[in-house]
PDB file of C-alpha atoms in Angstrom:
ATOM      1  CA  MET A  39      62.209 109.802  18.557  1.00 91.00           C
ATOM      2  CA  LYS A  40      59.247 107.807  19.916  1.00 97.00           C
ATOM      3  CA  TYR A  41      55.676 109.128  19.683  1.00 97.00           C
ATOM      4  CA  SER A  42      55.491 109.747  23.428  1.00 97.00           C
ATOM      5  CA  GLU A  43      58.759 111.687  23.306  1.00 98.00           C
ATOM      6  CA  LYS A  44      57.450 113.858  20.468  1.00 98.00           C
ATOM      7  CA  ILE A  45      54.250 114.588  22.389  1.00 98.00           C
ATOM      8  CA  GLU A  46      56.294 115.575  25.424  1.00 98.00           C
ATOM      9  CA  ARG A  47      58.486 117.820  23.269  1.00 98.00           C
ATOM     10  CA  VAL A  48      55.475 119.600  21.739  1.00 98.00           C
ATOM     11  CA  ALA A  49      53.897 120.144  25.167  1.00 98.00           C
ATOM     12  CA  GLU A  50      57.173 121.639  26.412  1.00 98.00           C
ATOM     13  CA  LEU A  51      57.448 123.894  23.366  1.00 98.00           C
ATOM     14  CA  VAL A  52      53.891 125.151  23.815  1.00 98.00           C
ATOM     15  CA  ALA A  53      54.519 125.805  27.504  1.00 98.00           C
ATOM     16  CA  SER A  54      57.703 127.759  26.781  1.00 97.00           C
ATOM     17  CA  LYS A  55      56.362 129.976  23.984  1.00 98.00           C
ATOM     18  CA  ASN A  56      54.022 132.961  24.117  1.00 96.00           C
ATOM     19  CA  ARG A  57      53.753 133.966  20.451  1.00 98.00           C
ATOM     20  CA  ILE A  58      52.405 130.778  18.933  1.00 98.00           C
ATOM     21  CA  ALA A  59      50.693 130.723  15.531  1.00 98.00           C
ATOM     22  CA  ALA A  60      48.791 127.890  13.896  1.00 97.00           C
ATOM     23  CA  PHE A  61      48.461 127.018  10.219  1.00 96.00           C
ATOM     24  CA  THR A  62      45.670 124.510   9.562  1.00 97.00           C
ATOM     25  CA  GLY A  63      44.310 122.478   6.669  1.00 96.00           C
ATOM     26  CA  ALA A  64      41.525 120.030   5.881  1.00 96.00           C
ATOM     27  CA  GLY A  65      43.051 117.191   7.881  1.00 96.00           C
ATOM     28  CA  ILE A  66      42.079 118.778  11.198  1.00 98.00           C
ATOM     29  CA  SER A  67      38.354 118.585  10.429  1.00 98.00           C
ATOM     30  CA  THR A  68      37.958 114.995   9.256  1.00 97.00           C
ATOM     31  CA  ASP A  69      37.241 113.847  12.829  1.00 97.00           C
ATOM     32  CA  SER A  70      34.407 116.394  12.864  1.00 98.00           C
ATOM     33  CA  GLY A  71      32.805 114.602   9.911  1.00 97.00           C
ATOM     34  CA  ILE A  72      34.024 116.938   7.171  1.00 97.00           C
ATOM     35  CA  PRO A  73      35.901 115.097   4.412  1.00 97.00           C
ATOM     36  CA  ASP A  74      39.252 116.294   3.118  1.00 95.00           C
ATOM     37  CA  LEU A  75      39.921 116.626  -0.619  1.00 94.00           C
ATOM     38  CA  ALA A  76      40.669 112.923  -0.972  1.00 94.00           C
ATOM     39  CA  GLY A  77      37.394 112.069   0.757  1.00 96.00           C
ATOM     40  CA  ILE A  78      35.493 114.580  -1.368  1.00 97.00           C
ATOM     41  CA  SER A  79      36.985 113.080  -4.528  1.00 97.00           C
ATOM     42  CA  THR A  80      35.794 109.639  -3.424  1.00 97.00           C
ATOM     43  CA  ILE A  81      32.274 110.975  -2.852  1.00 97.00           C
ATOM     44  CA  LEU A  82      32.163 112.705  -6.222  1.00 97.00           C
ATOM     45  CA  ASN A  83      33.587 109.708  -8.083  1.00 96.00           C
ATOM     46  CA  ALA A  84      30.671 107.640  -6.765  1.00 96.00           C
ATOM     47  CA  GLU A  85      28.081 110.070  -8.154  1.00 96.00           C
ATOM     48  CA  PRO A  86      26.504 108.640 -11.330  1.00 94.00           C
ATOM     49  CA  ASN A  87      25.256 112.037 -12.527  1.00 91.00           C
ATOM     50  CA  PHE A  88      28.536 113.890 -12.191  1.00 96.00           C
ATOM     51  CA  ASP A  89      32.030 113.360 -13.572  1.00 94.00           C
ATOM     52  CA  GLY A  90      33.679 116.757 -13.186  1.00 94.00           C
ATOM     53  CA  GLY A  91      35.815 116.109 -10.115  1.00 95.00           C
ATOM     54  CA  VAL A  92      36.322 118.533  -7.225  1.00 97.00           C
ATOM     55  CA  PHE A  93      37.322 121.513  -9.316  1.00 96.00           C
ATOM     56  CA  GLY A  94      34.562 120.886 -11.832  1.00 97.00           C
ATOM     57  CA  MET A  95      32.037 120.973  -9.012  1.00 97.00           C
ATOM     58  CA  LEU A  96      33.506 124.205  -7.652  1.00 97.00           C
ATOM     59  CA  ASN A  97      33.314 125.936 -11.028  1.00 97.00           C
ATOM     60  CA  PRO A  98      30.869 128.881 -10.747  1.00 98.00           C
ATOM     61  CA  THR A  99      29.480 128.185 -14.222  1.00 97.00           C
ATOM     62  CA  PHE A 100      28.498 124.663 -13.160  1.00 98.00           C
ATOM     63  CA  ALA A 101      26.960 125.917  -9.908  1.00 98.00           C
ATOM     64  CA  ILE A 102      24.929 128.602 -11.693  1.00 97.00           C
ATOM     65  CA  ASN A 103      23.745 126.388 -14.560  1.00 97.00           C
ATOM     66  CA  ASN A 104      23.110 123.259 -12.468  1.00 97.00           C
ATOM     67  CA  PRO A 105      22.143 124.567  -9.012  1.00 98.00           C
ATOM     68  CA  ALA A 106      20.102 121.523  -7.953  1.00 98.00           C
ATOM     69  CA  LEU A 107      22.940 119.083  -8.681  1.00 98.00           C
ATOM     70  CA  PHE A 108      25.539 121.469  -7.303  1.00 98.00           C
ATOM     71  CA  TYR A 109      23.749 121.788  -3.962  1.00 98.00           C
ATOM     72  CA  ASP A 110      23.158 118.058  -3.759  1.00 97.00           C
ATOM     73  CA  LEU A 111      26.912 117.544  -4.112  1.00 98.00           C
ATOM     74  CA  TYR A 112      27.791 120.512  -1.889  1.00 98.00           C
ATOM     75  CA  ARG A 113      25.804 119.102   1.033  1.00 97.00           C
ATOM     76  CA  LYS A 114      27.578 115.765   0.707  1.00 97.00           C
ATOM     77  CA  THR A 115      31.027 117.323   0.611  1.00 97.00           C
ATOM     78  CA  PHE A 116      31.776 120.828   1.931  1.00 97.00           C
ATOM     79  CA  PHE A 117      28.601 121.916   3.703  1.00 98.00           C
ATOM     80  CA  HIS A 118      28.222 120.449   7.197  1.00 97.00           C
ATOM     81  CA  PRO A 119      26.634 123.147   9.399  1.00 95.00           C
ATOM     82  CA  ASP A 120      26.069 120.707  12.283  1.00 96.00           C
ATOM     83  CA  ALA A 121      29.742 119.686  12.534  1.00 98.00           C
ATOM     84  CA  LYS A 122      31.324 120.144  15.950  1.00 98.00           C
ATOM     85  CA  PRO A 123      34.894 121.157  16.820  1.00 98.00           C
ATOM     86  CA  ASN A 124      37.259 118.363  17.824  1.00 98.00           C
ATOM     87  CA  PRO A 125      40.274 118.406  20.208  1.00 97.00           C
ATOM     88  CA  CYS A 126      42.464 120.144  17.635  1.00 98.00           C
ATOM     89  CA  HIS A 127      40.142 123.149  17.370  1.00 98.00           C
ATOM     90  CA  THR A 128      39.518 123.135  21.123  1.00 98.00           C
ATOM     91  CA  PHE A 129      43.184 123.107  22.112  1.00 98.00           C
ATOM     92  CA  LEU A 130      44.009 126.038  19.830  1.00 98.00           C
ATOM     93  CA  SER A 131      41.059 127.958  21.257  1.00 98.00           C
ATOM     94  CA  GLU A 132      42.231 127.270  24.808  1.00 98.00           C
ATOM     95  CA  LEU A 133      45.700 128.556  23.937  1.00 98.00           C
ATOM     96  CA  GLU A 134      44.173 131.770  22.625  1.00 97.00           C
ATOM     97  CA  SER A 135      42.192 132.249  25.830  1.00 97.00           C
ATOM     98  CA  GLN A 136      45.480 131.869  27.728  1.00 97.00           C
ATOM     99  CA  LYS A 137      47.056 134.502  25.438  1.00 97.00           C
ATOM    100  CA  LYS A 138      49.604 131.935  24.284  1.00 98.00           C
ATOM    101  CA  ILE A 139      48.597 132.024  20.648  1.00 97.00           C
ATOM    102  CA  LEU A 140      48.630 135.026  18.327  1.00 97.00           C
ATOM    103  CA  GLY A 141      46.118 133.558  15.895  1.00 98.00           C
ATOM    104  CA  ILE A 142      45.323 130.968  13.265  1.00 98.00           C
ATOM    105  CA  ALA A 143      45.838 131.020   9.514  1.00 97.00           C
ATOM    106  CA  THR A 144      43.637 128.414   7.892  1.00 97.00           C
ATOM    107  CA  MET A 145      42.871 126.972   4.485  1.00 96.00           C
ATOM    108  CA  ASN A 146      39.583 125.616   5.846  1.00 98.00           C
ATOM    109  CA  ILE A 147      36.135 127.079   5.203  1.00 98.00           C
ATOM    110  CA  ASP A 148      34.176 125.160   7.855  1.00 98.00           C
ATOM    111  CA  CYS A 149      34.104 127.825  10.634  1.00 97.00           C
ATOM    112  CA  LEU A 150      35.077 125.246  13.262  1.00 98.00           C
ATOM    113  CA  HIS A 151      37.875 127.393  14.655  1.00 98.00           C
ATOM    114  CA  GLN A 152      35.371 130.164  15.391  1.00 97.00           C
ATOM    115  CA  THR A 153      32.799 127.693  16.695  1.00 97.00           C
ATOM    116  CA  SER A 154      35.361 126.430  19.199  1.00 98.00           C
ATOM    117  CA  GLY A 155      35.951 129.986  20.433  1.00 98.00           C
ATOM    118  CA  SER A 156      38.983 131.174  18.453  1.00 98.00           C
ATOM    119  CA  LYS A 157      38.646 134.817  17.447  1.00 97.00           C
ATOM    120  CA  ASN A 158      41.828 135.747  15.593  1.00 97.00           C
ATOM    121  CA  VAL A 159      41.364 133.537  12.523  1.00 98.00           C
ATOM    122  CA  TYR A 160      42.562 134.377   9.012  1.00 98.00           C
ATOM    123  CA  GLU A 161      40.608 132.340   6.472  1.00 98.00           C
ATOM    124  CA  TYR A 162      42.435 132.201   3.165  1.00 97.00           C
ATOM    125  CA  TRP A 163      39.368 131.021   1.215  1.00 96.00           C
ATOM    126  CA  GLY A 164      36.622 132.538   3.344  1.00 96.00           C
ATOM    127  CA  ASN A 165      34.006 130.258   4.884  1.00 97.00           C
ATOM    128  CA  VAL A 166      30.686 128.553   4.240  1.00 97.00           C
ATOM    129  CA  GLN A 167      28.778 131.396   5.891  1.00 97.00           C
ATOM    130  CA  LEU A 168      29.734 133.742   3.033  1.00 98.00           C
ATOM    131  CA  ASN A 169      27.304 133.447   0.133  1.00 98.00           C
ATOM    132  CA  HIS A 170      26.184 135.837  -2.607  1.00 98.00           C
ATOM    133  CA  CYS A 171      23.467 136.159  -5.211  1.00 98.00           C
ATOM    134  CA  THR A 172      24.954 135.479  -8.626  1.00 97.00           C
ATOM    135  CA  ASN A 173      23.073 138.438 -10.130  1.00 97.00           C
ATOM    136  CA  CYS A 174      22.571 141.339  -7.709  1.00 98.00           C
ATOM    137  CA  LYS A 175      25.397 140.239  -5.359  1.00 97.00           C
ATOM    138  CA  ARG A 176      23.243 140.441  -2.217  1.00 98.00           C
ATOM    139  CA  GLN A 177      25.059 138.760   0.642  1.00 98.00           C
ATOM    140  CA  TYR A 178      23.582 135.865   2.633  1.00 98.00           C
ATOM    141  CA  ASP A 179      24.799 133.760   5.534  1.00 97.00           C
ATOM    142  CA  TRP A 180      24.358 129.993   5.548  1.00 97.00           C
ATOM    143  CA  THR A 181      20.782 130.139   6.888  1.00 97.00           C
ATOM    144  CA  ILE A 182      19.407 130.426   3.359  1.00 98.00           C
ATOM    145  CA  ILE A 183      21.270 127.261   2.368  1.00 98.00           C
ATOM    146  CA  LYS A 184      20.204 125.340   5.464  1.00 97.00           C
ATOM    147  CA  GLU A 185      16.558 126.226   4.870  1.00 97.00           C
ATOM    148  CA  ASN A 186      16.315 125.851   1.082  1.00 98.00           C
ATOM    149  CA  LYS A 187      17.258 122.966  -1.184  1.00 97.00           C
ATOM    150  CA  VAL A 188      18.264 125.492  -3.835  1.00 98.00           C
ATOM    151  CA  PRO A 189      18.682 128.967  -2.283  1.00 98.00           C
ATOM    152  CA  ILE A 190      17.153 131.764  -4.342  1.00 98.00           C
ATOM    153  CA  CYS A 191      17.807 135.461  -3.833  1.00 98.00           C
ATOM    154  CA  GLU A 192      14.918 137.233  -2.128  1.00 97.00           C
ATOM    155  CA  THR A 193      15.667 140.409  -4.090  1.00 98.00           C
ATOM    156  CA  CYS A 194      16.039 139.304  -7.707  1.00 98.00           C
ATOM    157  CA  GLY A 195      15.192 135.590  -7.789  1.00 98.00           C
ATOM    158  CA  SER A 196      18.624 134.402  -8.969  1.00 98.00           C
ATOM    159  CA  VAL A 197      20.503 131.489  -7.452  1.00 98.00           C
ATOM    160  CA  VAL A 198      22.700 132.100  -4.424  1.00 98.00           C
ATOM    161  CA  ILE A 199      26.035 130.256  -4.305  1.00 98.00           C
ATOM    162  CA  PRO A 200      28.944 130.074  -1.841  1.00 98.00           C
ATOM    163  CA  ASP A 201      31.370 132.936  -2.108  1.00 97.00           C
ATOM    164  CA  PHE A 202      34.443 130.735  -2.500  1.00 97.00           C
ATOM    165  CA  VAL A 203      32.797 129.113  -5.539  1.00 98.00           C
ATOM    166  CA  LEU A 204      31.610 132.420  -6.994  1.00 97.00           C
ATOM    167  CA  ARG A 205      35.196 133.698  -6.685  1.00 96.00           C
ATOM    168  CA  SER A 206      36.532 130.705  -8.668  1.00 95.00           C
ATOM    169  CA  LEU A 207      38.549 129.606  -5.620  1.00 95.00           C
ATOM    170  CA  ALA A 208      40.461 132.876  -5.449  1.00 96.00           C
ATOM    171  CA  THR A 209      41.915 133.471  -2.001  1.00 96.00           C
ATOM    172  CA  TYR A 210      41.214 136.595   0.006  1.00 97.00           C
ATOM    173  CA  SER A 211      44.466 138.494  -0.478  1.00 96.00           C
ATOM    174  CA  THR A 212      44.081 140.556   2.701  1.00 97.00           C
ATOM    175  CA  ASN A 213      43.600 137.441   4.806  1.00 97.00           C
ATOM    176  CA  VAL A 214      46.583 135.759   3.171  1.00 95.00           C
ATOM    177  CA  GLN A 215      48.744 138.815   3.853  1.00 96.00           C
ATOM    178  CA  GLN A 216      47.564 138.989   7.464  1.00 97.00           C
ATOM    179  CA  GLY A 217      48.117 135.270   7.916  1.00 95.00           C
ATOM    180  CA  THR A 218      51.622 135.512   6.484  1.00 94.00           C
ATOM    181  CA  THR A 219      52.420 138.391   8.840  1.00 96.00           C
ATOM    182  CA  LEU A 220      51.053 136.347  11.738  1.00 96.00           C
ATOM    183  CA  LEU A 221      53.272 133.385  10.904  1.00 95.00           C
ATOM    184  CA  HIS A 222      56.356 135.592  10.715  1.00 95.00           C
ATOM    185  CA  GLN A 223      55.620 137.096  14.150  1.00 96.00           C
ATOM    186  CA  ALA A 224      55.444 133.699  15.837  1.00 97.00           C
ATOM    187  CA  ASP A 225      58.042 132.026  18.036  1.00 97.00           C
ATOM    188  CA  LEU A 226      56.387 128.632  17.388  1.00 98.00           C
ATOM    189  CA  ILE A 227      54.240 127.547  14.442  1.00 97.00           C
ATOM    190  CA  LEU A 228      51.849 124.583  14.760  1.00 97.00           C
ATOM    191  CA  ILE A 229      51.071 123.235  11.283  1.00 96.00           C
ATOM    192  CA  ALA A 230      48.204 120.756  11.370  1.00 97.00           C
ATOM    193  CA  GLY A 231      46.204 118.795   8.825  1.00 96.00           C
ATOM    194  CA  THR A 232      48.226 119.720   5.757  1.00 93.00           C
ATOM    195  CA  LYS A 233      51.496 118.611   4.185  1.00 82.00           C
ATOM    196  CA  GLN A 234      52.104 121.930   2.490  1.00 71.00           C
ATOM    197  CA  SER A 235      52.217 125.560   3.502  1.00 62.00           C
ATOM    198  CA  ARG A 236      50.839 128.587   1.712  1.00 53.00           C
ATOM    199  CA  GLY A 237      53.538 131.172   1.478  1.00 57.00           C
ATOM    200  CA  SER A 238      57.026 130.893   2.882  1.00 69.00           C
ATOM    201  CA  LEU A 239      57.507 130.144   6.551  1.00 82.00           C
ATOM    202  CA  PRO A 240      60.499 131.559   8.438  1.00 83.00           C
ATOM    203  CA  SER A 241      63.128 128.816   8.507  1.00 82.00           C
ATOM    204  CA  GLN A 242      64.543 129.928  11.852  1.00 89.00           C
ATOM    205  CA  THR A 243      61.217 129.610  13.708  1.00 94.00           C
ATOM    206  CA  SER A 244      60.445 126.404  15.599  1.00 95.00           C
ATOM    207  CA  LYS A 245      57.713 124.446  13.844  1.00 95.00           C
ATOM    208  CA  VAL A 246      55.629 121.371  14.584  1.00 96.00           C
ATOM    209  CA  ILE A 247      53.883 119.578  11.714  1.00 95.00           C
ATOM    210  CA  ILE A 248      51.094 117.147  12.576  1.00 96.00           C
ATOM    211  CA  ASN A 249      49.539 115.231   9.695  1.00 95.00           C
ATOM    212  CA  LEU A 250      48.799 111.750   8.380  1.00 94.00           C
ATOM    213  CA  GLU A 251      50.957 112.409   5.311  1.00 91.00           C
ATOM    214  CA  LYS A 252      54.568 113.457   5.353  1.00 87.00           C
ATOM    215  CA  PRO A 253      55.290 117.055   4.326  1.00 82.00           C
ATOM    216  CA  TYR A 254      57.060 117.889   1.104  1.00 76.00           C
ATOM    217  CA  SER A 255      60.113 119.112   2.972  1.00 75.00           C
ATOM    218  CA  LEU A 256      61.415 119.632   6.511  1.00 81.00           C
ATOM    219  CA  ASP A 257      63.997 122.018   7.895  1.00 81.00           C
ATOM    220  CA  GLU A 258      66.150 121.516  10.954  1.00 85.00           C
ATOM    221  CA  ASN A 259      63.786 123.513  13.182  1.00 90.00           C
ATOM    222  CA  THR A 260      60.782 121.322  12.395  1.00 93.00           C
ATOM    223  CA  LEU A 261      59.387 118.405  14.389  1.00 95.00           C
ATOM    224  CA  PHE A 262      57.074 116.130  12.401  1.00 95.00           C
ATOM    225  CA  ILE A 263      54.479 113.869  14.022  1.00 96.00           C
ATOM    226  CA  GLN A 264      52.759 111.487  11.635  1.00 96.00           C
ATOM    227  CA  GLY A 265      49.308 110.788  12.987  1.00 96.00           C
ATOM    228  CA  ASN A 266      45.710 111.809  13.460  1.00 96.00           C
ATOM    229  CA  THR A 267      45.634 115.503  14.378  1.00 97.00           C
ATOM    230  CA  SER A 268      42.738 115.156  16.787  1.00 97.00           C
ATOM    231  CA  LYS A 269      44.501 112.418  18.780  1.00 97.00           C
ATOM    232  CA  VAL A 270      47.843 114.217  18.751  1.00 98.00           C
ATOM    233  CA  PHE A 271      46.368 117.492  20.011  1.00 98.00           C
ATOM    234  CA  SER A 272      44.377 115.622  22.633  1.00 98.00           C
ATOM    235  CA  ASP A 273      47.548 113.922  23.881  1.00 98.00           C
ATOM    236  CA  VAL A 274      49.526 117.178  23.817  1.00 98.00           C
ATOM    237  CA  SER A 275      46.759 119.002  25.663  1.00 98.00           C
ATOM    238  CA  LYS A 276      46.675 116.443  28.482  1.00 97.00           C
ATOM    239  CA  LEU A 277      50.420 116.605  29.001  1.00 97.00           C
ATOM    240  CA  TYR A 278      50.586 120.392  28.627  1.00 97.00           C
ATOM    241  CA  LYS A 279      48.028 120.846  31.423  1.00 96.00           C
ATOM    242  CA  GLN A 280      50.269 118.798  33.733  1.00 95.00           C
ATOM    243  CA  LEU A 281      53.310 121.028  33.219  1.00 90.00           C
TER     244      LEU A 281
END
């Protein structure tokens, strides 16, 4: 099937369904200036003062013991508070406003779905606005990080670090459960910016996967479009509005 035919098919599917769910990964935010894991690895590998890799950087012990270096790396990789939503985020938000989409389950922490206007978002790893003091556990939003090179707790003077780091990359089980329920309620699942899914997806449900890399596996109810998610959603949106 040609690219144009796939775009037409996705637009038709979106138009015909009213219980759509989305499952999104890092690939949807690269056009907003936020690197994916491969991009983050490249950035970290170029750092002369650090050789721990992505998971070494996200180790809470490293963040607590080396806060200045951690935050220098964090601002080059995960933390981009000025990033703007791109056509992928915007299209999903528009579908929610039309009551076409039930919600979004995401592995991303960048808040771009909410910034674009989406409200029913289940964040498996939380987001960059969730931060806690490493000692007294006082909660902070990202203002303290935007305004301070190394954020220090106003209550006890200890370092403040992102919640997803403090939790040693543990997912939020309630959000994962809610996201899984969402995906099983859908009559169409849009999977964007990732080649893998968290949790099992119903095999009988129509699915569209949009990503630069091929997924690990495909079932007979899945349409795969290999390409830039921002461009694909932009093309689908234009055609969908004409239907």
